[in-house]
């Protein structure tokens, strides 16, 4: 199944991915930390048959939902391929808060640089097309990238160069 396909008739990959990531974080936290593992399983092993906590991946009788965790692992594997951005569509809005906005602009430029490598200098239309693959507000991403030093532009704005 490709990242762009739906996992069920009603649940797009993006929603499934959010649920899968939440379950994965629970599983890792619960299993990786001995103290938390003991608290989660109330001092019993996960497969002891004793009632367990109310996680979606643990049945009411305390047994693990292996099928759900297997599906979770499949979704997480899908999220680890470069094409995953196609499953989520383009970034529609940018956060107003500076730290979050900067991280997003940095990530978009990182994706664009990877796609346009080895070109260090690109025309504005080429740069715009590359940014438009992942974000709708091309001009803002481009301006922010220049402002924070990720891109340099010629005085006439026709050519951009990746900094660093």
JSON list of C-alpha atoms in Angstrom, two decimals:
[
{"chain": "A", "resi": 1, "resn": "UNK", "atom": "CA", "xyz": [0.00, 0.00, 0.00]},
{"chain": "A", "resi": 2, "resn": "UNK", "atom": "CA", "xyz": [1.40, 3.38, -0.95]},
{"chain": "A", "resi": 3, "resn": "UNK", "atom": "CA", "xyz": [1.39, 6.28, 1.52]},
{"chain": "A", "resi": 4, "resn": "UNK", "atom": "CA", "xyz": [-1.22, 8.07, -0.58]},
{"chain": "A", "resi": 5, "resn": "UNK", "atom": "CA", "xyz": [-3.74, 5.23, -0.33]},
{"chain": "A", "resi": 6, "resn": "UNK", "atom": "CA", "xyz": [-6.42, 5.12, 2.32]},
{"chain": "A", "resi": 7, "resn": "UNK", "atom": "CA", "xyz": [-6.08, 2.54, 5.06]},
{"chain": "A", "resi": 8, "resn": "UNK", "atom": "CA", "xyz": [-9.84, 2.20, 5.47]},
{"chain": "A", "resi": 9, "resn": "UNK", "atom": "CA", "xyz": [-12.82, 3.48, 3.55]},
{"chain": "A", "resi": 10, "resn": "UNK", "atom": "CA", "xyz": [-13.24, 6.43, 5.89]},
{"chain": "A", "resi": 11, "resn": "UNK", "atom": "CA", "xyz": [-9.82, 7.18, 7.31]},
{"chain": "A", "resi": 12, "resn": "UNK", "atom": "CA", "xyz": [-7.19, 9.00, 5.20]},
{"chain": "A", "resi": 13, "resn": "UNK", "atom": "CA", "xyz": [-3.52, 8.24, 5.73]},
{"chain": "A", "resi": 14, "resn": "UNK", "atom": "CA", "xyz": [-2.94, 11.52, 7.60]},
{"chain": "A", "resi": 15, "resn": "UNK", "atom": "CA", "xyz": [-5.54, 10.63, 10.25]},
{"chain": "A", "resi": 16, "resn": "UNK", "atom": "CA", "xyz": [-4.28, 7.05, 10.43]},
{"chain": "A", "resi": 17, "resn": "UNK", "atom": "CA", "xyz": [-0.72, 8.32, 10.76]},
{"chain": "A", "resi": 18, "resn": "UNK", "atom": "CA", "xyz": [-1.62, 10.53, 13.72]},
{"chain": "A", "resi": 19, "resn": "UNK", "atom": "CA", "xyz": [-3.28, 7.59, 15.47]},
{"chain": "A", "resi": 20, "resn": "UNK", "atom": "CA", "xyz": [-0.35, 5.30, 14.63]},
{"chain": "A", "resi": 21, "resn": "UNK", "atom": "CA", "xyz": [2.17, 7.76, 15.99]},
{"chain": "A", "resi": 22, "resn": "UNK", "atom": "CA", "xyz": [0.16, 8.20, 19.19]},
{"chain": "A", "resi": 23, "resn": "UNK", "atom": "CA", "xyz": [0.01, 4.41, 19.67]},
{"chain": "A", "resi": 24, "resn": "UNK", "atom": "CA", "xyz": [3.70, 4.03, 18.89]},
{"chain": "A", "resi": 25, "resn": "UNK", "atom": "CA", "xyz": [4.60, 6.65, 21.48]},
{"chain": "A", "resi": 26, "resn": "UNK", "atom": "CA", "xyz": [2.45, 4.84, 24.06]},
{"chain": "A", "resi": 27, "resn": "UNK", "atom": "CA", "xyz": [3.99, 1.48, 23.24]},
{"chain": "A", "resi": 28, "resn": "UNK", "atom": "CA", "xyz": [7.55, 2.75, 23.34]},
{"chain": "A", "resi": 29, "resn": "UNK", "atom": "CA", "xyz": [7.00, 4.65, 26.58]},
{"chain": "A", "resi": 30, "resn": "UNK", "atom": "CA", "xyz": [5.21, 1.73, 28.21]},
{"chain": "A", "resi": 31, "resn": "UNK", "atom": "CA", "xyz": [7.63, -0.98, 27.13]},
{"chain": "A", "resi": 32, "resn": "UNK", "atom": "CA", "xyz": [10.98, 0.82, 27.12]},
{"chain": "A", "resi": 33, "resn": "UNK", "atom": "CA", "xyz": [10.89, 2.20, 30.65]},
{"chain": "A", "resi": 34, "resn": "UNK", "atom": "CA", "xyz": [10.87, -0.52, 33.35]},
{"chain": "A", "resi": 35, "resn": "UNK", "atom": "CA", "xyz": [9.12, 1.70, 35.89]},
{"chain": "A", "resi": 36, "resn": "UNK", "atom": "CA", "xyz": [6.44, 2.77, 33.45]},
{"chain": "A", "resi": 37, "resn": "UNK", "atom": "CA", "xyz": [6.11, -0.77, 32.14]},
{"chain": "A", "resi": 38, "resn": "UNK", "atom": "CA", "xyz": [5.36, -1.99, 35.65]},
{"chain": "A", "resi": 39, "resn": "UNK", "atom": "CA", "xyz": [2.86, 0.82, 36.19]},
{"chain": "A", "resi": 40, "resn": "UNK", "atom": "CA", "xyz": [1.13, 0.27, 32.86]},
{"chain": "A", "resi": 41, "resn": "UNK", "atom": "CA", "xyz": [0.78, -3.45, 33.34]},
{"chain": "A", "resi": 42, "resn": "UNK", "atom": "CA", "xyz": [0.05, -3.15, 37.06]},
{"chain": "A", "resi": 43, "resn": "UNK", "atom": "CA", "xyz": [3.01, -5.32, 37.97]},
{"chain": "A", "resi": 44, "resn": "UNK", "atom": "CA", "xyz": [1.90, -8.11, 35.62]},
{"chain": "A", "resi": 45, "resn": "UNK", "atom": "CA", "xyz": [3.17, -9.06, 32.21]},
{"chain": "A", "resi": 46, "resn": "UNK", "atom": "CA", "xyz": [1.14, -7.82, 29.29]},
{"chain": "A", "resi": 47, "resn": "UNK", "atom": "CA", "xyz": [-0.04, -11.31, 28.44]},
{"chain": "A", "resi": 48, "resn": "UNK", "atom": "CA", "xyz": [-0.87, -12.43, 31.99]},
{"chain": "A", "resi": 49, "resn": "UNK", "atom": "CA", "xyz": [-4.59, -12.15, 31.38]},
{"chain": "A", "resi": 50, "resn": "UNK", "atom": "CA", "xyz": [-5.07, -9.61, 34.17]},
{"chain": "A", "resi": 51, "resn": "UNK", "atom": "CA", "xyz": [-7.03, -6.49, 33.26]},
{"chain": "A", "resi": 52, "resn": "UNK", "atom": "CA", "xyz": [-4.72, -3.82, 31.93]},
{"chain": "A", "resi": 53, "resn": "UNK", "atom": "CA", "xyz": [-4.81, -0.10, 31.31]},
{"chain": "A", "resi": 54, "resn": "UNK", "atom": "CA", "xyz": [-7.18, 1.50, 28.84]},
{"chain": "A", "resi": 55, "resn": "UNK", "atom": "CA", "xyz": [-4.91, 1.89, 25.83]},
{"chain": "A", "resi": 56, "resn": "UNK", "atom": "CA", "xyz": [-6.38, 1.18, 22.42]},
{"chain": "A", "resi": 57, "resn": "UNK", "atom": "CA", "xyz": [-3.74, -1.47, 21.83]},
{"chain": "A", "resi": 58, "resn": "UNK", "atom": "CA", "xyz": [-4.49, -3.43, 25.01]},
{"chain": "A", "resi": 59, "resn": "UNK", "atom": "CA", "xyz": [-7.70, -5.47, 25.17]},
{"chain": "A", "resi": 60, "resn": "UNK", "atom": "CA", "xyz": [-9.89, -5.18, 28.30]},
{"chain": "A", "resi": 61, "resn": "UNK", "atom": "CA", "xyz": [-8.59, -8.57, 29.43]},
{"chain": "A", "resi": 62, "resn": "UNK", "atom": "CA", "xyz": [-5.01, -7.20, 29.40]},
{"chain": "A", "resi": 63, "resn": "UNK", "atom": "CA", "xyz": [-3.80, -8.93, 26.25]},
{"chain": "A", "resi": 64, "resn": "UNK", "atom": "CA", "xyz": [-2.02, -7.01, 23.52]},
{"chain": "A", "resi": 65, "resn": "UNK", "atom": "CA", "xyz": [-3.83, -6.30, 20.23]},
{"chain": "A", "resi": 66, "resn": "UNK", "atom": "CA", "xyz": [-1.11, -7.70, 17.98]},
{"chain": "A", "resi": 67, "resn": "UNK", "atom": "CA", "xyz": [-3.07, -6.98, 14.81]},
{"chain": "A", "resi": 68, "resn": "UNK", "atom": "CA", "xyz": [-3.48, -3.29, 15.69]},
{"chain": "A", "resi": 69, "resn": "UNK", "atom": "CA", "xyz": [0.21, -2.97, 16.58]},
{"chain": "A", "resi": 70, "resn": "UNK", "atom": "CA", "xyz": [1.11, -4.69, 13.32]},
{"chain": "A", "resi": 71, "resn": "UNK", "atom": "CA", "xyz": [-1.03, -2.19, 11.38]},
{"chain": "A", "resi": 72, "resn": "UNK", "atom": "CA", "xyz": [0.59, 0.60, 13.39]},
{"chain": "A", "resi": 73, "resn": "UNK", "atom": "CA", "xyz": [4.03, -0.65, 12.38]},
{"chain": "A", "resi": 74, "resn": "UNK", "atom": "CA", "xyz": [2.93, -0.74, 8.73]},
{"chain": "A", "resi": 75, "resn": "UNK", "atom": "CA", "xyz": [1.75, 2.89, 8.88]},
{"chain": "A", "resi": 76, "resn": "UNK", "atom": "CA", "xyz": [4.97, 3.97, 10.58]},
{"chain": "A", "resi": 77, "resn": "UNK", "atom": "CA", "xyz": [7.01, 2.26, 7.85]},
{"chain": "A", "resi": 78, "resn": "UNK", "atom": "CA", "xyz": [4.98, 4.18, 5.25]},
{"chain": "A", "resi": 79, "resn": "UNK", "atom": "CA", "xyz": [5.81, 7.43, 7.04]},
{"chain": "A", "resi": 80, "resn": "UNK", "atom": "CA", "xyz": [9.53, 6.79, 6.70]},
{"chain": "A", "resi": 81, "resn": "UNK", "atom": "CA", "xyz": [9.67, 7.14, 2.89]},
{"chain": "A", "resi": 82, "resn": "UNK", "atom": "CA", "xyz": [10.41, 10.44, 1.16]},
{"chain": "A", "resi": 83, "resn": "UNK", "atom": "CA", "xyz": [7.12, 10.29, -0.75]},
{"chain": "A", "resi": 84, "resn": "UNK", "atom": "CA", "xyz": [5.14, 10.57, 2.49]},
{"chain": "A", "resi": 85, "resn": "UNK", "atom": "CA", "xyz": [4.71, 14.28, 1.86]},
{"chain": "A", "resi": 86, "resn": "UNK", "atom": "CA", "xyz": [2.41, 13.32, -1.02]},
{"chain": "A", "resi": 87, "resn": "UNK", "atom": "CA", "xyz": [0.04, 11.55, 1.38]},
{"chain": "A", "resi": 88, "resn": "UNK", "atom": "CA", "xyz": [-0.50, 14.66, 3.42]},
{"chain": "A", "resi": 89, "resn": "UNK", "atom": "CA", "xyz": [-0.91, 17.20, 0.68]},
{"chain": "A", "resi": 90, "resn": "UNK", "atom": "CA", "xyz": [0.67, 20.60, 0.88]},
{"chain": "A", "resi": 91, "resn": "UNK", "atom": "CA", "xyz": [1.21, 22.81, 3.87]},
{"chain": "A", "resi": 92, "resn": "UNK", "atom": "CA", "xyz": [-1.71, 25.24, 3.81]},
{"chain": "A", "resi": 93, "resn": "UNK", "atom": "CA", "xyz": [-0.79, 27.67, 6.58]},
{"chain": "A", "resi": 94, "resn": "UNK", "atom": "CA", "xyz": [2.25, 28.72, 8.52]},
{"chain": "A", "resi": 95, "resn": "UNK", "atom": "CA", "xyz": [2.21, 29.24, 12.27]},
{"chain": "A", "resi": 96, "resn": "UNK", "atom": "CA", "xyz": [2.52, 32.86, 13.36]},
{"chain": "A", "resi": 97, "resn": "UNK", "atom": "CA", "xyz": [4.78, 31.98, 16.31]},
{"chain": "A", "resi": 98, "resn": "UNK", "atom": "CA", "xyz": [8.41, 32.44, 15.34]},
{"chain": "A", "resi": 99, "resn": "UNK", "atom": "CA", "xyz": [10.06, 29.23, 16.60]},
{"chain": "A", "resi": 100, "resn": "UNK", "atom": "CA", "xyz": [7.47, 26.96, 14.99]},
{"chain": "A", "resi": 101, "resn": "UNK", "atom": "CA", "xyz": [7.37, 28.98, 11.78]},
{"chain": "A", "resi": 102, "resn": "UNK", "atom": "CA", "xyz": [11.15, 28.95, 11.46]},
{"chain": "A", "resi": 103, "resn": "UNK", "atom": "CA", "xyz": [11.31, 25.16, 11.92]},
{"chain": "A", "resi": 104, "resn": "UNK", "atom": "CA", "xyz": [8.75, 24.70, 9.16]},
{"chain": "A", "resi": 105, "resn": "UNK", "atom": "CA", "xyz": [10.54, 27.08, 6.78]},
{"chain": "A", "resi": 106, "resn": "UNK", "atom": "CA", "xyz": [13.83, 25.29, 7.51]},
{"chain": "A", "resi": 107, "resn": "UNK", "atom": "CA", "xyz": [12.24, 21.91, 6.77]},
{"chain": "A", "resi": 108, "resn": "UNK", "atom": "CA", "xyz": [10.65, 23.12, 3.53]},
{"chain": "A", "resi": 109, "resn": "UNK", "atom": "CA", "xyz": [13.99, 24.53, 2.35]},
{"chain": "A", "resi": 110, "resn": "UNK", "atom": "CA", "xyz": [15.69, 21.25, 3.33]},
{"chain": "A", "resi": 111, "resn": "UNK", "atom": "CA", "xyz": [13.19, 19.33, 1.16]},
{"chain": "A", "resi": 112, "resn": "UNK", "atom": "CA", "xyz": [13.65, 21.79, -1.72]},
{"chain": "A", "resi": 113, "resn": "UNK", "atom": "CA", "xyz": [17.45, 21.60, -1.52]},
{"chain": "A", "resi": 114, "resn": "UNK", "atom": "CA", "xyz": [17.29, 17.79, -1.57]},
{"chain": "A", "resi": 115, "resn": "UNK", "atom": "CA", "xyz": [15.06, 17.87, -4.66]},
{"chain": "A", "resi": 116, "resn": "UNK", "atom": "CA", "xyz": [17.10, 20.46, -6.52]},
{"chain": "A", "resi": 117, "resn": "UNK", "atom": "CA", "xyz": [20.56, 19.19, -5.62]},
{"chain": "A", "resi": 118, "resn": "UNK", "atom": "CA", "xyz": [23.15, 19.54, -7.11]},
{"chain": "A", "resi": 119, "resn": "UNK", "atom": "CA", "xyz": [21.95, 22.95, -8.30]},
{"chain": "A", "resi": 120, "resn": "UNK", "atom": "CA", "xyz": [23.18, 25.59, -5.87]},
{"chain": "A", "resi": 121, "resn": "UNK", "atom": "CA", "xyz": [21.72, 28.48, -7.87]},
{"chain": "A", "resi": 122, "resn": "UNK", "atom": "CA", "xyz": [18.18, 28.33, -9.23]},
{"chain": "A", "resi": 123, "resn": "UNK", "atom": "CA", "xyz": [15.85, 30.74, -10.96]},
{"chain": "A", "resi": 124, "resn": "UNK", "atom": "CA", "xyz": [12.88, 32.10, -9.06]},
{"chain": "A", "resi": 125, "resn": "UNK", "atom": "CA", "xyz": [10.37, 30.06, -11.15]},
{"chain": "A", "resi": 126, "resn": "UNK", "atom": "CA", "xyz": [12.27, 26.82, -10.43]},
{"chain": "A", "resi": 127, "resn": "UNK", "atom": "CA", "xyz": [12.49, 27.63, -6.73]},
{"chain": "A", "resi": 128, "resn": "UNK", "atom": "CA", "xyz": [8.80, 28.57, -6.63]},
{"chain": "A", "resi": 129, "resn": "UNK", "atom": "CA", "xyz": [7.80, 25.31, -8.29]},
{"chain": "A", "resi": 130, "resn": "UNK", "atom": "CA", "xyz": [9.88, 23.29, -5.82]},
{"chain": "A", "resi": 131, "resn": "UNK", "atom": "CA", "xyz": [8.40, 25.11, -2.82]},
{"chain": "A", "resi": 132, "resn": "UNK", "atom": "CA", "xyz": [4.89, 24.76, -4.26]},
{"chain": "A", "resi": 133, "resn": "UNK", "atom": "CA", "xyz": [5.27, 20.98, -4.12]},
{"chain": "A", "resi": 134, "resn": "UNK", "atom": "CA", "xyz": [5.09, 21.16, -0.32]},
{"chain": "A", "resi": 135, "resn": "UNK", "atom": "CA", "xyz": [3.53, 24.53, 0.59]},
{"chain": "A", "resi": 136, "resn": "UNK", "atom": "CA", "xyz": [0.83, 26.79, -0.82]},
{"chain": "A", "resi": 137, "resn": "UNK", "atom": "CA", "xyz": [2.28, 30.10, 0.41]},
{"chain": "A", "resi": 138, "resn": "UNK", "atom": "CA", "xyz": [5.36, 30.07, -1.79]},
{"chain": "A", "resi": 139, "resn": "UNK", "atom": "CA", "xyz": [6.23, 33.75, -1.44]},
{"chain": "A", "resi": 140, "resn": "UNK", "atom": "CA", "xyz": [6.15, 33.70, 2.36]},
{"chain": "A", "resi": 141, "resn": "UNK", "atom": "CA", "xyz": [8.31, 30.58, 2.57]},
{"chain": "A", "resi": 142, "resn": "UNK", "atom": "CA", "xyz": [10.78, 32.07, 0.08]},
{"chain": "A", "resi": 143, "resn": "UNK", "atom": "CA", "xyz": [10.93, 35.47, 1.87]},
{"chain": "A", "resi": 144, "resn": "UNK", "atom": "CA", "xyz": [11.28, 33.88, 5.30]},
{"chain": "A", "resi": 145, "resn": "UNK", "atom": "CA", "xyz": [14.06, 31.61, 3.99]},
{"chain": "A", "resi": 146, "resn": "UNK", "atom": "CA", "xyz": [15.92, 34.68, 2.72]},
{"chain": "A", "resi": 147, "resn": "UNK", "atom": "CA", "xyz": [15.30, 36.58, 5.95]},
{"chain": "A", "resi": 148, "resn": "UNK", "atom": "CA", "xyz": [16.72, 33.82, 8.14]},
{"chain": "A", "resi": 149, "resn": "UNK", "atom": "CA", "xyz": [19.69, 33.22, 5.84]},
{"chain": "A", "resi": 150, "resn": "UNK", "atom": "CA", "xyz": [18.76, 29.89, 4.27]},
{"chain": "A", "resi": 151, "resn": "UNK", "atom": "CA", "xyz": [18.60, 31.45, 0.80]},
{"chain": "A", "resi": 152, "resn": "UNK", "atom": "CA", "xyz": [20.40, 34.35, -0.85]},
{"chain": "A", "resi": 153, "resn": "UNK", "atom": "CA", "xyz": [18.96, 36.17, -3.84]},
{"chain": "A", "resi": 154, "resn": "UNK", "atom": "CA", "xyz": [20.41, 38.36, -6.52]},
{"chain": "A", "resi": 155, "resn": "UNK", "atom": "CA", "xyz": [19.53, 42.07, -6.28]},
{"chain": "A", "resi": 156, "resn": "UNK", "atom": "CA", "xyz": [16.92, 41.70, -9.01]},
{"chain": "A", "resi": 157, "resn": "UNK", "atom": "CA", "xyz": [15.39, 38.63, -7.26]},
{"chain": "A", "resi": 158, "resn": "UNK", "atom": "CA", "xyz": [15.62, 36.45, -10.37]},
{"chain": "A", "resi": 159, "resn": "UNK", "atom": "CA", "xyz": [18.13, 33.91, -9.01]},
{"chain": "A", "resi": 160, "resn": "UNK", "atom": "CA", "xyz": [18.37, 32.26, -5.61]},
{"chain": "A", "resi": 161, "resn": "UNK", "atom": "CA", "xyz": [21.29, 30.43, -4.04]},
{"chain": "A", "resi": 162, "resn": "UNK", "atom": "CA", "xyz": [21.11, 27.93, -1.21]},
{"chain": "A", "resi": 163, "resn": "UNK", "atom": "CA", "xyz": [23.19, 29.13, 1.71]},
{"chain": "A", "resi": 164, "resn": "UNK", "atom": "CA", "xyz": [25.43, 26.70, 3.54]}
]
